[in-house]
């Protein structure tokens, strides 16, 4: 995607998304300090109240403070997505490096295996895995990582293939470095560095998966403050309290957007072929 | 062309076999016991004896390999077992709901193409002017919006506030508008940008330059040379989007109480109704695979070079 050719649009987009990411980072790291109330504290006497001095964004159907739940929700979303990306990168690096560097039969075997995973629609496979493993934060992270690693393994393999015959790798081998050492010291780091950027592009996409699963009741379990769960909780109150759906959805939207914008801009810079006519 | 299609079909067989092994083995992952689920759903107290009986009845105490081939053999004869909840054949139930899901996905695909194609062409022809900026902005918003949230916001605006559209269920053609729009927004935005990029690339092709030199009318240059060639990556992307669309349909069906397979599958997952889950995953995967096959065939038709594989000169 190109189009942000003028520097001021680029600056505008960076200026929009970096503060947002910063805000979400601070919210998730400092949630216990910033959140005005306990996100789990139930008080049925004040349920479904509008904004007030004590509860800036009102309360939900169990009288829990919406603002505090939104802030803690940032921690759940960001934390799970970062873990997913880390897992996916590790699995992708292991399989991709092995396939690309060793080549031959191992390569074709591993790539066939990837192909099998790519045959499934990702979200539906993730649903199935959760059906097998059970709901909960850890299982959601596992399910989404298991459904996405194959894409990464493929990209990593092709990156490894381009690096494999570089002189510095050959030099390391001539100097007597073993296969594992070459991969760990000389192949994996540059590949990982290139991929971290690609992975930010995927953060938003994976966040939508996490919240989508949670909305279906197949993700994070209900008392945990999570934006998808909050929307599911608020579903029966759409006639009277639509803001209970509006706020968490807006948070998902803003966080995904904040990660998509730099992803898009960076891809423009990294991949000249995506620049259209340039 | 027929040879190409046959080739692709033959390649699918080993792939689908491995898929079936995986689907079968994944269920045995984790600590869940199908016999236990069966008892719970049939409301039989789980005593040692009852468990043993159910294991015998479901054939769970045979070796895994035997179980797999038995299951595969019956699956090939379109027998996917009985639901633990209703006791009815799993496939019948899913096939009953499937047309509704295909209807929803089909309308979404129509929206994606019907709006995405003109919008993409328009922003390519007006590159870096306001139509282009508009579609870029829309793309950012579209790919970041969770479909279920968009669904609720549409319900709030068009059903609750304005009273124009029915909020839930399926019946009149009006019912499909909001679900289909929520489902299609993301692929619509991605495709619009893709069409634009792909058109801009094609505009630099030598065949286009040559057509212009020959004095071919601009509308023919765009229509015959640029658009046709730039459709290939778009068609490929649509195949990929089918996966997202099928997954997204599950979510959207649950927002709008749309009686599709996704809603049924989610309730099956709550119940741990394993035969339904297995059949649903296989069914969706088969749909995904078949649509990708169709896409490949379509691409080969659009671009004859693809029919001959690697051997042919590019």
Tab-separated table of N, CA and C in Angstrom, chain A residues 1-6 8-9 13 112-113 115-125 127-135 146 151 205 208-209 211-213 215-218 227-228 231-232 235 238-239 242 245-250 252-254 256-258 260-261 264-265 268 273-278, chain B residues 15-16 18-20 22-23 26-32 127-128 132-133 136 139-149 152-153 155-156 159-160 167 186 189-190 193 196-197 200-201 203-204 240 242-244 246-248 250-251 254-255 262 265-266 269-270 272 274 277-278 280-282 284-285 288-289:
chain	number	residue	atom	x	y	z
A	1	UNK	N	0.839	-1.192	0.000
A	1	UNK	CA	0.000	0.000	0.000
A	1	UNK	C	0.877	1.247	0.000
A	2	UNK	N	0.714	2.060	-0.960
A	2	UNK	CA	1.455	3.306	-0.925
A	2	UNK	C	0.449	4.426	-0.814
A	3	UNK	N	0.826	5.602	-1.160
A	3	UNK	CA	-0.161	6.659	-1.140
A	3	UNK	C	0.225	7.736	-0.163
A	4	UNK	N	0.806	7.338	0.981
A	4	UNK	CA	1.268	8.350	1.916
A	4	UNK	C	2.617	8.837	1.425
A	5	UNK	N	2.630	9.306	0.178
A	5	UNK	CA	3.915	9.644	-0.412
A	5	UNK	C	4.436	10.948	0.156
A	6	UNK	N	3.501	11.851	0.477
A	6	UNK	CA	3.952	13.132	0.994
A	6	UNK	C	4.392	12.962	2.434
A	8	UNK	N	4.199	14.934	4.898
A	8	UNK	CA	3.350	15.402	6.001
A	8	UNK	C	2.298	14.378	6.380
A	9	UNK	N	1.800	13.587	5.411
A	9	UNK	CA	0.836	12.552	5.795
A	9	UNK	C	1.518	11.501	6.649
A	13	UNK	N	0.495	10.487	10.386
A	13	UNK	CA	0.141	9.130	10.779
A	13	UNK	C	0.997	8.650	11.941
A	112	UNK	N	5.877	-29.323	3.781
A	112	UNK	CA	4.591	-29.998	3.606
A	112	UNK	C	3.754	-29.850	4.873
A	113	UNK	N	4.435	-29.980	6.009
A	113	UNK	CA	3.753	-29.870	7.297
A	113	UNK	C	3.135	-28.480	7.463
A	115	UNK	N	2.250	-26.569	5.046
A	115	UNK	CA	1.166	-26.482	4.084
A	115	UNK	C	-0.135	-27.021	4.678
A	116	UNK	N	0.001	-28.104	5.445
A	116	UNK	CA	-1.183	-28.682	6.077
A	116	UNK	C	-1.830	-27.651	7.000
A	117	UNK	N	-1.003	-26.954	7.773
A	117	UNK	CA	-1.561	-25.948	8.678
A	117	UNK	C	-2.178	-24.793	7.914
A	118	UNK	N	-1.594	-24.473	6.752
A	118	UNK	CA	-2.127	-23.366	5.964
A	118	UNK	C	-3.422	-23.744	5.247
A	119	UNK	N	-3.738	-25.034	5.246
A	119	UNK	CA	-4.959	-25.478	4.575
A	119	UNK	C	-6.206	-25.094	5.365
A	120	UNK	N	-6.054	-24.993	6.690
A	120	UNK	CA	-7.212	-24.664	7.528
A	120	UNK	C	-7.486	-23.165	7.515
A	121	UNK	N	-8.763	-22.771	7.568
A	121	UNK	CA	-9.055	-21.365	7.858
A	121	UNK	C	-8.612	-21.080	9.297
A	122	UNK	N	-7.765	-20.066	9.515
A	122	UNK	CA	-7.106	-19.892	10.818
A	122	UNK	C	-8.084	-19.752	11.977
A	123	UNK	N	-9.071	-18.874	11.808
A	123	UNK	CA	-9.955	-18.603	12.945
A	123	UNK	C	-10.728	-19.855	13.345
A	124	UNK	N	-11.137	-20.621	12.343
A	124	UNK	CA	-11.928	-21.814	12.631
A	124	UNK	C	-11.075	-22.897	13.284
A	125	UNK	N	-9.818	-23.010	12.854
A	125	UNK	CA	-8.921	-23.959	13.519
A	125	UNK	C	-8.688	-23.525	14.965
A	127	UNK	N	-10.758	-21.871	16.860
A	127	UNK	CA	-11.976	-22.239	17.599
A	127	UNK	C	-11.961	-23.706	17.990
A	128	UNK	N	-11.597	-24.539	17.019
A	128	UNK	CA	-11.563	-25.980	17.252
A	128	UNK	C	-10.559	-26.317	18.359
A	129	UNK	N	-9.374	-25.707	18.272
A	129	UNK	CA	-8.344	-25.983	19.285
A	129	UNK	C	-8.834	-25.596	20.669
A	130	UNK	N	-9.559	-24.470	20.739
A	130	UNK	CA	-10.069	-24.059	22.042
A	130	UNK	C	-11.137	-25.032	22.514
A	131	UNK	N	-11.934	-25.549	21.575
A	131	UNK	CA	-12.894	-26.581	21.939
A	131	UNK	C	-12.206	-27.785	22.551
A	132	UNK	N	-11.007	-28.091	22.053
A	132	UNK	CA	-10.267	-29.242	22.557
A	132	UNK	C	-9.560	-28.909	23.864
A	133	UNK	N	-8.881	-27.759	23.888
A	133	UNK	CA	-8.053	-27.407	25.046
A	133	UNK	C	-8.862	-26.796	26.177
A	134	UNK	N	-10.007	-26.207	25.854
A	134	UNK	CA	-10.775	-25.476	26.857
A	134	UNK	C	-10.476	-23.987	26.756
A	135	UNK	N	-11.382	-23.158	27.311
A	135	UNK	CA	-11.179	-21.714	27.211
A	135	UNK	C	-10.140	-21.253	28.219
A	146	UNK	N	-0.597	-21.454	17.450
A	146	UNK	CA	-0.550	-22.695	16.657
A	146	UNK	C	-1.153	-22.519	15.272
A	151	UNK	N	2.707	-19.510	8.645
A	151	UNK	CA	2.977	-18.368	7.765
A	151	UNK	C	4.380	-17.852	8.005
A	205	UNK	N	-3.971	-7.680	13.712
A	205	UNK	CA	-4.738	-8.801	13.199
A	205	UNK	C	-4.978	-9.847	14.295
A	208	UNK	N	-7.489	-8.811	16.901
A	208	UNK	CA	-8.872	-9.031	16.470
A	208	UNK	C	-9.270	-10.487	16.691
A	209	UNK	N	-8.327	-11.402	16.503
A	209	UNK	CA	-8.631	-12.808	16.764
A	209	UNK	C	-8.916	-13.037	18.247
A	211	UNK	N	-9.909	-10.897	20.561
A	211	UNK	CA	-11.166	-10.310	21.034
A	211	UNK	C	-12.354	-11.003	20.390
A	212	UNK	N	-12.207	-11.455	19.126
A	212	UNK	CA	-13.297	-12.173	18.473
A	212	UNK	C	-13.611	-13.465	19.199
A	213	UNK	N	-12.571	-14.212	19.552
A	213	UNK	CA	-12.786	-15.461	20.288
A	213	UNK	C	-13.405	-15.187	21.653
A	215	UNK	N	-15.242	-12.679	22.470
A	215	UNK	CA	-16.630	-12.282	22.275
A	215	UNK	C	-17.527	-13.503	22.122
A	216	UNK	N	-17.021	-14.531	21.444
A	216	UNK	CA	-17.820	-15.749	21.249
A	216	UNK	C	-17.937	-16.573	22.522
A	217	UNK	N	-17.196	-16.166	23.556
A	217	UNK	CA	-17.196	-16.951	24.780
A	217	UNK	C	-16.206	-18.101	24.692
A	218	UNK	N	-15.307	-18.029	23.694
A	218	UNK	CA	-14.323	-19.096	23.510
A	218	UNK	C	-12.922	-18.595	23.816
A	227	UNK	N	-11.642	-6.736	26.422
A	227	UNK	CA	-12.594	-5.910	25.672
A	227	UNK	C	-13.650	-6.748	24.959
A	228	UNK	N	-13.242	-7.874	24.380
A	228	UNK	CA	-14.219	-8.731	23.702
A	228	UNK	C	-15.246	-9.284	24.686
A	231	UNK	N	-17.791	-6.680	25.613
A	231	UNK	CA	-18.840	-6.506	24.603
A	231	UNK	C	-19.868	-7.624	24.715
A	232	UNK	N	-19.379	-8.837	24.944
A	232	UNK	CA	-20.318	-9.946	25.081
A	232	UNK	C	-21.225	-9.740	26.304
A	235	UNK	N	-23.974	-7.191	25.603
A	235	UNK	CA	-24.894	-7.504	24.500
A	235	UNK	C	-26.383	-7.356	24.868
A	238	UNK	N	-27.967	-3.570	24.868
A	238	UNK	CA	-27.727	-2.651	23.752
A	238	UNK	C	-28.860	-1.636	23.620
A	239	UNK	N	-30.080	-2.001	23.981
A	239	UNK	CA	-31.200	-1.061	23.842
A	239	UNK	C	-31.081	0.092	24.808
A	242	UNK	N	-26.066	1.380	25.164
A	242	UNK	CA	-25.153	1.065	24.052
A	242	UNK	C	-23.713	1.472	24.332
A	245	UNK	N	-21.152	-1.148	24.956
A	245	UNK	CA	-20.557	-1.820	23.792
A	245	UNK	C	-19.623	-0.867	23.075
A	246	UNK	N	-20.032	0.399	23.015
A	246	UNK	CA	-19.245	1.400	22.279
A	246	UNK	C	-17.810	1.508	22.800
A	247	UNK	N	-17.649	1.672	24.116
A	247	UNK	CA	-16.307	1.950	24.648
A	247	UNK	C	-15.300	0.820	24.420
A	248	UNK	N	-15.626	-0.425	24.829
A	248	UNK	CA	-14.609	-1.472	24.603
A	248	UNK	C	-14.295	-1.682	23.125
A	249	UNK	N	-15.324	-1.563	22.270
A	249	UNK	CA	-15.079	-1.727	20.838
A	249	UNK	C	-14.169	-0.648	20.305
A	250	UNK	N	-14.395	0.572	20.804
A	250	UNK	CA	-13.554	1.697	20.394
A	250	UNK	C	-12.096	1.449	20.799
A	252	UNK	N	-10.636	-1.542	21.136
A	252	UNK	CA	-10.072	-2.532	20.213
A	252	UNK	C	-9.703	-1.840	18.910
A	253	UNK	N	-10.641	-1.048	18.397
A	253	UNK	CA	-10.436	-0.355	17.133
A	253	UNK	C	-9.182	0.511	17.186
A	254	UNK	N	-9.059	1.318	18.244
A	254	UNK	CA	-7.926	2.241	18.322
A	254	UNK	C	-6.610	1.484	18.451
A	256	UNK	N	-5.893	-1.624	17.467
A	256	UNK	CA	-5.564	-2.296	16.209
A	256	UNK	C	-5.085	-1.264	15.188
A	257	UNK	N	-5.780	-0.137	15.130
A	257	UNK	CA	-5.404	0.927	14.201
A	257	UNK	C	-3.995	1.433	14.505
A	258	UNK	N	-3.716	1.629	15.798
A	258	UNK	CA	-2.414	2.149	16.191
A	258	UNK	C	-1.287	1.221	15.747
A	260	UNK	N	-1.664	-0.996	13.110
A	260	UNK	CA	-1.727	-1.164	11.655
A	260	UNK	C	-1.017	-0.033	10.917
A	261	UNK	N	-1.122	1.180	11.442
A	261	UNK	CA	-0.541	2.332	10.746
A	261	UNK	C	0.970	2.196	10.594
A	264	UNK	N	1.904	-0.550	8.185
A	264	UNK	CA	1.712	-0.168	6.787
A	264	UNK	C	2.831	0.742	6.302
A	265	UNK	N	3.185	1.722	7.123
A	265	UNK	CA	4.238	2.656	6.717
A	265	UNK	C	5.577	1.941	6.586
A	268	UNK	N	5.816	-0.117	3.461
A	268	UNK	CA	6.135	0.742	2.323
A	268	UNK	C	7.640	0.884	2.165
A	273	UNK	N	8.531	-3.417	-3.691
A	273	UNK	CA	7.578	-3.918	-4.672
A	273	UNK	C	6.153	-3.559	-4.296
A	274	UNK	N	5.926	-3.265	-3.005
A	274	UNK	CA	4.571	-2.935	-2.579
A	274	UNK	C	4.257	-1.469	-2.834
A	275	UNK	N	5.252	-0.738	-3.376
A	275	UNK	CA	5.052	0.697	-3.512
A	275	UNK	C	4.286	1.076	-4.764
A	276	UNK	N	3.787	0.099	-5.457
A	276	UNK	CA	3.071	0.429	-6.688
A	276	UNK	C	4.042	0.942	-7.718
A	277	UNK	N	3.718	2.046	-8.351
A	277	UNK	CA	4.608	2.509	-9.400
A	277	UNK	C	5.793	3.281	-8.836
A	278	UNK	N	5.850	3.449	-7.505
A	278	UNK	CA	7.008	4.025	-6.819
A	278	UNK	C	7.163	5.509	-7.023
B	15	UNK	N	-2.781	-34.070	0.692
B	15	UNK	CA	-2.943	-32.954	1.629
B	15	UNK	C	-4.155	-33.185	2.524
B	16	UNK	N	-5.263	-33.562	1.916
B	16	UNK	CA	-6.486	-33.767	2.703
B	16	UNK	C	-6.344	-34.956	3.643
B	18	UNK	N	-3.552	-35.866	5.210
B	18	UNK	CA	-2.820	-35.389	6.389
B	18	UNK	C	-3.714	-34.511	7.242
B	19	UNK	N	-4.521	-33.688	6.584
B	19	UNK	CA	-5.467	-32.848	7.320
B	19	UNK	C	-6.374	-33.717	8.182
B	20	UNK	N	-6.862	-34.807	7.611
B	20	UNK	CA	-7.777	-35.654	8.371
B	20	UNK	C	-7.070	-36.288	9.561
B	22	UNK	N	-4.643	-34.980	11.209
B	22	UNK	CA	-4.469	-33.911	12.184
B	22	UNK	C	-5.772	-33.635	12.933
B	23	UNK	N	-6.870	-33.553	12.186
B	23	UNK	CA	-8.168	-33.281	12.809
B	23	UNK	C	-8.510	-34.387	13.793
B	26	UNK	N	-5.931	-34.152	16.881
B	26	UNK	CA	-6.068	-32.954	17.717
B	26	UNK	C	-7.110	-33.164	18.814
B	27	UNK	N	-8.147	-33.944	18.479
B	27	UNK	CA	-9.186	-34.157	19.481
B	27	UNK	C	-8.673	-34.946	20.671
B	28	UNK	N	-7.662	-35.780	20.421
B	28	UNK	CA	-7.125	-36.574	21.533
B	28	UNK	C	-6.078	-35.811	22.327
B	29	UNK	N	-5.810	-34.603	21.873
B	29	UNK	CA	-4.882	-33.711	22.562
B	29	UNK	C	-5.535	-33.269	23.871
B	30	UNK	N	-4.722	-32.845	24.804
B	30	UNK	CA	-5.317	-32.340	26.033
B	30	UNK	C	-5.900	-33.474	26.838
B	31	UNK	N	-6.532	-33.144	27.939
B	31	UNK	CA	-6.937	-34.210	28.845
B	31	UNK	C	-8.402	-34.561	28.708
B	32	UNK	N	-9.036	-34.106	27.560
B	32	UNK	CA	-10.454	-34.421	27.533
B	32	UNK	C	-10.722	-35.801	26.970
B	127	UNK	N	-4.672	8.612	-8.581
B	127	UNK	CA	-3.643	8.373	-7.571
B	127	UNK	C	-3.189	9.676	-6.916
B	128	UNK	N	-3.054	9.608	-5.583
B	128	UNK	CA	-2.605	10.751	-4.786
B	128	UNK	C	-3.523	11.947	-4.866
B	132	UNK	N	-8.106	8.700	-3.861
B	132	UNK	CA	-7.080	7.798	-3.366
B	132	UNK	C	-6.915	7.946	-1.853
B	133	UNK	N	-6.864	9.186	-1.396
B	133	UNK	CA	-6.738	9.416	0.050
B	133	UNK	C	-7.943	8.862	0.785
B	136	UNK	N	-7.673	5.135	1.001
B	136	UNK	CA	-6.631	4.755	1.941
B	136	UNK	C	-7.107	4.903	3.383
B	139	UNK	N	-9.441	2.225	4.170
B	139	UNK	CA	-8.759	0.944	4.364
B	139	UNK	C	-8.223	0.825	5.788
B	140	UNK	N	-7.614	1.907	6.289
B	140	UNK	CA	-7.103	1.882	7.660
B	140	UNK	C	-8.224	1.610	8.647
B	141	UNK	N	-9.335	2.297	8.456
B	141	UNK	CA	-10.453	2.135	9.382
B	141	UNK	C	-11.038	0.721	9.252
B	142	UNK	N	-11.214	0.281	8.000
B	142	UNK	CA	-11.854	-1.006	7.776
B	142	UNK	C	-11.091	-2.180	8.343
B	143	UNK	N	-9.761	-2.205	8.168
B	143	UNK	CA	-9.033	-3.374	8.645
B	143	UNK	C	-8.852	-3.352	10.155
B	144	UNK	N	-9.182	-2.239	10.796
B	144	UNK	CA	-9.006	-2.159	12.243
B	144	UNK	C	-10.311	-2.339	13.009
B	145	UNK	N	-11.419	-2.425	12.314
B	145	UNK	CA	-12.703	-2.498	12.997
B	145	UNK	C	-13.095	-3.946	13.277
B	146	UNK	N	-13.318	-4.299	14.561
B	146	UNK	CA	-13.796	-5.656	14.842
B	146	UNK	C	-15.211	-5.824	14.288
B	147	UNK	N	-15.429	-6.905	13.541
B	147	UNK	CA	-16.713	-7.063	12.846
B	147	UNK	C	-17.886	-7.121	13.822
B	148	UNK	N	-17.680	-7.754	14.983
B	148	UNK	CA	-18.814	-7.880	15.907
B	148	UNK	C	-19.198	-6.528	16.486
B	149	UNK	N	-18.208	-5.707	16.723
B	149	UNK	CA	-18.506	-4.369	17.248
B	149	UNK	C	-19.222	-3.535	16.193
B	152	UNK	N	-22.819	-4.482	16.128
B	152	UNK	CA	-23.652	-3.894	17.181
B	152	UNK	C	-23.909	-2.420	16.941
B	153	UNK	N	-22.897	-1.723	16.447
B	153	UNK	CA	-23.071	-0.299	16.198
B	153	UNK	C	-24.093	-0.072	15.080
B	155	UNK	N	-26.569	-2.142	14.372
B	155	UNK	CA	-27.858	-2.462	14.967
B	155	UNK	C	-28.373	-1.261	15.749
B	156	UNK	N	-27.479	-0.665	16.522
B	156	UNK	CA	-27.902	0.467	17.336
B	156	UNK	C	-28.403	1.608	16.449
B	159	UNK	N	-31.342	-0.057	13.568
B	159	UNK	CA	-32.520	-0.736	14.085
B	159	UNK	C	-33.118	0.006	15.269
B	160	UNK	N	-32.258	0.397	16.206
B	160	UNK	CA	-32.799	0.974	17.432
B	160	UNK	C	-33.125	2.450	17.245
B	167	UNK	N	-33.124	-6.004	13.452
B	167	UNK	CA	-31.858	-6.209	14.163
B	167	UNK	C	-31.359	-7.645	14.158
B	186	UNK	N	-13.859	-5.724	6.111
B	186	UNK	CA	-12.409	-5.909	6.112
B	186	UNK	C	-11.899	-6.344	4.741
B	189	UNK	N	-11.993	-3.516	2.193
B	189	UNK	CA	-10.922	-2.525	2.289
B	189	UNK	C	-9.613	-3.087	1.755
B	190	UNK	N	-9.293	-4.315	2.119
B	190	UNK	CA	-8.035	-4.900	1.667
B	190	UNK	C	-8.047	-5.011	0.149
B	193	UNK	N	-7.533	-1.687	-1.860
B	193	UNK	CA	-6.129	-1.255	-1.944
B	193	UNK	C	-5.334	-2.160	-2.877
B	196	UNK	N	-6.013	-1.326	-6.460
B	196	UNK	CA	-5.319	-0.087	-6.788
B	196	UNK	C	-3.836	-0.340	-7.078
B	197	UNK	N	-3.150	-1.020	-6.116
B	197	UNK	CA	-1.722	-1.278	-6.273
B	197	UNK	C	-1.455	-2.082	-7.539
B	200	UNK	N	-1.841	-0.020	-10.671
B	200	UNK	CA	-0.729	0.915	-10.870
B	200	UNK	C	0.481	0.181	-11.437
B	201	UNK	N	0.685	-1.068	-10.950
B	201	UNK	CA	1.796	-1.847	-11.477
B	201	UNK	C	1.598	-2.148	-12.962
B	203	UNK	N	-0.085	-0.549	-15.122
B	203	UNK	CA	-0.040	0.628	-16.002
B	203	UNK	C	1.354	0.869	-16.551
B	204	UNK	N	2.368	0.330	-15.846
B	204	UNK	CA	3.745	0.505	-16.317
B	204	UNK	C	4.174	-0.595	-17.274
B	240	UNK	N	-7.678	-16.335	-0.565
B	240	UNK	CA	-7.170	-16.268	0.805
B	240	UNK	C	-8.234	-15.706	1.736
B	242	UNK	N	-11.344	-16.062	1.608
B	242	UNK	CA	-12.409	-17.003	1.923
B	242	UNK	C	-12.237	-17.555	3.335
B	243	UNK	N	-10.994	-17.843	3.721
B	243	UNK	CA	-10.724	-18.355	5.061
B	243	UNK	C	-11.170	-17.370	6.124
B	244	UNK	N	-10.768	-16.103	5.921
B	244	UNK	CA	-11.156	-15.052	6.862
B	244	UNK	C	-12.671	-14.890	6.894
B	246	UNK	N	-15.004	-17.138	6.197
B	246	UNK	CA	-15.674	-18.244	6.887
B	246	UNK	C	-15.535	-18.096	8.392
B	247	UNK	N	-14.330	-17.693	8.843
B	247	UNK	CA	-14.124	-17.467	10.271
B	247	UNK	C	-14.951	-16.285	10.748
B	248	UNK	N	-14.926	-15.205	9.959
B	248	UNK	CA	-15.674	-14.010	10.330
B	248	UNK	C	-17.160	-14.280	10.391
B	250	UNK	N	-18.642	-16.848	11.466
B	250	UNK	CA	-18.987	-17.412	12.769
B	250	UNK	C	-19.295	-16.288	13.754
B	251	UNK	N	-18.415	-15.278	13.758
B	251	UNK	CA	-18.587	-14.171	14.698
B	251	UNK	C	-19.846	-13.378	14.371
B	254	UNK	N	-23.164	-14.863	15.228
B	254	UNK	CA	-23.495	-14.790	16.637
B	254	UNK	C	-23.989	-13.412	17.056
B	255	UNK	N	-23.572	-12.375	16.336
B	255	UNK	CA	-24.066	-11.032	16.643
B	255	UNK	C	-25.524	-10.905	16.223
B	262	UNK	N	-21.932	-21.519	11.799
B	262	UNK	CA	-21.030	-20.980	12.808
B	262	UNK	C	-21.674	-20.932	14.180
B	265	UNK	N	-21.912	-24.345	15.486
B	265	UNK	CA	-20.607	-24.861	15.893
B	265	UNK	C	-20.184	-24.293	17.239
B	266	UNK	N	-20.458	-22.999	17.461
B	266	UNK	CA	-20.067	-22.407	18.738
B	266	UNK	C	-20.806	-23.092	19.881
B	269	UNK	N	-19.190	-26.296	20.560
B	269	UNK	CA	-17.929	-26.187	21.299
B	269	UNK	C	-18.206	-25.996	22.781
B	270	UNK	N	-19.219	-25.175	23.107
B	270	UNK	CA	-19.596	-25.035	24.524
B	270	UNK	C	-19.897	-26.399	25.130
B	272	UNK	N	-18.876	-29.275	24.088
B	272	UNK	CA	-17.845	-30.270	23.775
B	272	UNK	C	-18.446	-31.452	23.024
B	274	UNK	N	-17.972	-33.375	20.366
B	274	UNK	CA	-16.811	-33.579	19.494
B	274	UNK	C	-17.141	-33.933	18.045
B	277	UNK	N	-17.903	-30.777	16.206
B	277	UNK	CA	-16.718	-29.938	16.029
B	277	UNK	C	-15.848	-30.459	14.896
B	278	UNK	N	-15.642	-31.779	14.895
B	278	UNK	CA	-14.797	-32.384	13.863
B	278	UNK	C	-15.377	-32.148	12.477
B	280	UNK	N	-17.509	-29.907	11.527
B	280	UNK	CA	-17.511	-28.488	11.184
B	280	UNK	C	-16.145	-28.061	10.656
B	281	UNK	N	-15.082	-28.467	11.374
B	281	UNK	CA	-13.735	-28.085	10.931
B	281	UNK	C	-13.435	-28.666	9.545
B	282	UNK	N	-13.799	-29.923	9.348
B	282	UNK	CA	-13.550	-30.546	8.044
B	282	UNK	C	-14.340	-29.854	6.939
B	284	UNK	N	-15.519	-26.716	6.826
B	284	UNK	CA	-15.006	-25.383	6.523
B	284	UNK	C	-13.681	-25.477	5.771
B	285	UNK	N	-12.834	-26.438	6.190
B	285	UNK	CA	-11.555	-26.606	5.504
B	285	UNK	C	-11.788	-27.028	4.061
B	288	UNK	N	-12.815	-24.069	2.081
B	288	UNK	CA	-11.655	-23.213	1.860
B	288	UNK	C	-10.776	-23.781	0.741
B	289	UNK	N	-10.530	-25.082	0.809
B	289	UNK	CA	-9.684	-25.731	-0.183
B	289	UNK	C	-10.322	-25.655	-1.570
